[in-house]
Amino acid sequence: MIDHVLGRPSVKSRRLQVLAVLGFWSAYLFRGDKHGPPVARFFSRLLSKRLTTWQTVVITMIYLYAARNFSTLLGLGSPEPLSNMYDATYFRATWVLTALDAGFWTAMKINNKWLRDAASIVFSLFYMVAAEQADEKVRKVRGNITVEHMRVSWNKGTASPYLRFLQGLVRPRFTKWPPRAIRIPRPSTSDYKEPVTAWLYFDGPLSDLAYHNKIVLDIPGGGFVAMDPRCNEDKLLAWAAKTGLPVLSLDYKKAPEYPYPYALNECYDVYTTIVNTRGRCIGLSGKEVPKIVVTGDSAGGTLATSMTLMIIESGSSPIRRFQGQTDLPIPDGLILFYPALDMNIGSWMSDDQMALIKDRRTRGTNRSVVQRKTNQYNSLVGTPHQSDDEDDSPASKSQASNSPVDVASPNGEAAPTTPDRANDPASKYAHPGASTWRKTQDESESGPATPDVERRKPSTSHHPEPMRTRLATSSMISYFNDRVLTPEMMRAMIILYVGPHNRPDFSRDYLLCPILAPDVLLARFPKTYFLTGERDPLVDDTVIMAGRLRRVKAAQMASGGTRLEYQDQDAQTEGFNDKDVAEVALIPGISHGFLQFPTVYPPAWGLIDRVAHWIEDVFVFSEDKRRKEREGKRPGNRVKNHARNESSGDEDKPLEMSMTRARGRSMRDEETKVSESNGGEDGGSDGEGEGSGEPKPNGAKGKKKGRRVRTKTQSLVRLASSDDILGRRMHGLASGLTGLPADGE
């Protein structure tokens, strides 16, 4: 109360208030009348003859508890915002994690280590019982969080001996061999000389590594500021045991001591060293360049995606070649878990972002995301929505046709009707820029006026411009009260990662925000898997990135590599399969970081096993793709390709690459099964422009191809969809305010 009277809330004033209250009543108990002040003495003498001391204490505690929960007893309590946000198992896991965070943050200022470790567990047990106090403690700390708080929270699994012991008891024993710490030297072309620390997870002696030619390169998350590979051993040990492959997890340097792009350069240098040494740096035979699958979770997913972009760009210009860089083989696959692909946190979704999310071909995967976005307004006002097919109505389509999108040029190709900024992917997929440049167009460029505009008299009043999609908020804003990843934490992580001296352009730097990568780079991306929680604040990044990859690859295949701008009919190209480009798994009812704590969230073990099969599947898919490309080098096939697309020149010539038998230990039955299932599909569906997993001897032609396939990304024409998937997000968030039940909950 004192801090409220003073108008300056602070922990110090509240502490003084508590000490003053305790001091006053303690002094009164010792110095004052034992029956209390004059008014209470009569009742005190009366009750002391009937109640024991124990009964008095219990009655007092009951009264205090009832008074504290008076509004709840009368049904006047505030609604619970998280009542329908998570499934029961995940919410229980967040309850334990919140109690641990509150306990460890409470004890973090104790200097003595053994006392601090013991007190952390004691306080955590208290906060598990006092769950509301734990929520309040965590909320206040996150409001003014520091890098020390984040490291205490995320590193506690390895820093606390008690938690390490408990995890060892619960975790299944996957491997007989412990992880090994290794140091990987930098390549000669790097500006840095300090080796990179990594941990090798391999179920076997080091001598057996000579029989492997496949590697899983893992980049762990931790908000760029915390968590080394030892914090991720649950999944790393499981992958090493289930796939039989060596799993190399990087312990890159963390911010703020090493801000952007130091960690990114570490990851790129490790990949380069592995390729240049043919795996000898980690114990492989060195007879051939190993096949590599890259994985990354959260911040590690950001680094993995940005590293892949750097690999695609390697040796692609005369300056890079002069600096000693050469073409690096693109990874065989990319597996990302709840990645953070857009550092430019925005509130509203642009038309182009919504078009990617509402794509007809991904309606099954994105159903819950779309439903939640489309019902946002309806959920807030509590009125029924006019139609789930609003965007497909004639009025909507006429608005879309009159909006500044692509028009046909005389030669049949799509021509831009917007300023040059419209051709930049960054202007379309960055949050602030998707609608600003459209306001600069003349009325004649945006199409004929609607009847309402024609009848309107000249006025100085402002009228909103028509939108092709409903107004929708981003997932970061929709799930701002997430129990694992809050906007305050995202803000702190981004500031620490960027550093005090960098001034990046969040709307154009695609190594910092990979979601803005140019189409010409996405066209060479390997097959990518995404695993994200449906209620994750970063789920939009996953859906938008997967949508961009599919559209670029569809346009590339439909045109034979001559264009990358997406057209509606591209997805219907014979032989094109979305699953050959990207596979997205959105897990309902959960949020961020679920692979980090399978001890308290048991369903994560099944997801870890699922990823192990993905690792094997992507190696099989890549091997099958190389085999089909090798068969395409035969003279008859080469003539056929040029006859089909005469203007492509050298672009349609298959890449020359060597083929060696894979000797990595894996599930042979699973490989045979996947190979048979992929046998009827076009292994080259990703397009001839995509890079392979082997070095390209004919680098000049590869670079020539990169110059000819130029991207002029225009405003995407939204695919009509009769299945509006965007509403469940805001409907669930607002149902507590309107009194309407959430769909499917």
mmCIF file with all atom_site columns, N, CA, C and O in Angstrom, residues 109 340 480 560:
data_model
loop_
_atom_site.group_PDB
_atom_site.id
_atom_site.type_symbol
_atom_site.label_atom_id
_atom_site.label_alt_id
_atom_site.label_comp_id
_atom_site.label_asym_id
_atom_site.label_entity_id
_atom_site.label_seq_id
_atom_site.pdbx_PDB_ins_code
_atom_site.Cartn_x
_atom_site.Cartn_y
_atom_site.Cartn_z
_atom_site.occupancy
_atom_site.B_iso_or_equiv
_atom_site.pdbx_formal_charge
_atom_site.auth_seq_id
_atom_site.auth_comp_id
_atom_site.auth_asym_id
_atom_site.auth_atom_id
_atom_site.pdbx_PDB_model_num
ATOM 1  N N  . LYS A 1 109 ? 20.454 -15.035 -6.071  1.00 0.00 ? 109 LYS A N  1
ATOM 2  C CA . LYS A 1 109 ? 21.348 -14.055 -5.472  1.00 0.00 ? 109 LYS A CA 1
ATOM 3  C C  . LYS A 1 109 ? 22.102 -14.587 -4.261  1.00 0.00 ? 109 LYS A C  1
ATOM 4  O O  . LYS A 1 109 ? 22.884 -13.864 -3.651  1.00 0.00 ? 109 LYS A O  1
ATOM 5  N N  . ALA A 1 340 ? 12.648 -19.218 -35.070 1.00 0.00 ? 340 ALA A N  1
ATOM 6  C CA . ALA A 1 340 ? 12.377 -17.778 -35.078 1.00 0.00 ? 340 ALA A CA 1
ATOM 7  C C  . ALA A 1 340 ? 12.976 -17.213 -36.354 1.00 0.00 ? 340 ALA A C  1
ATOM 8  O O  . ALA A 1 340 ? 14.175 -16.976 -36.433 1.00 0.00 ? 340 ALA A O  1
ATOM 9  N N  . PHE A 1 480 ? 0.489  -13.384 -26.804 1.00 0.00 ? 480 PHE A N  1
ATOM 10 C CA . PHE A 1 480 ? 1.402  -12.544 -26.023 1.00 0.00 ? 480 PHE A CA 1
ATOM 11 C C  . PHE A 1 480 ? 1.514  -13.008 -24.577 1.00 0.00 ? 480 PHE A C  1
ATOM 12 O O  . PHE A 1 480 ? 2.489  -12.710 -23.892 1.00 0.00 ? 480 PHE A O  1
ATOM 13 N N  . GLY A 1 560 ? 10.222 -24.607 -65.840 1.00 0.00 ? 560 GLY A N  1
ATOM 14 C CA . GLY A 1 560 ? 11.489 -25.192 -66.252 1.00 0.00 ? 560 GLY A CA 1
ATOM 15 C C  . GLY A 1 560 ? 12.686 -24.403 -65.790 1.00 0.00 ? 560 GLY A C  1
ATOM 16 O O  . GLY A 1 560 ? 13.760 -24.476 -66.385 1.00 0.00 ? 560 GLY A O  1
#
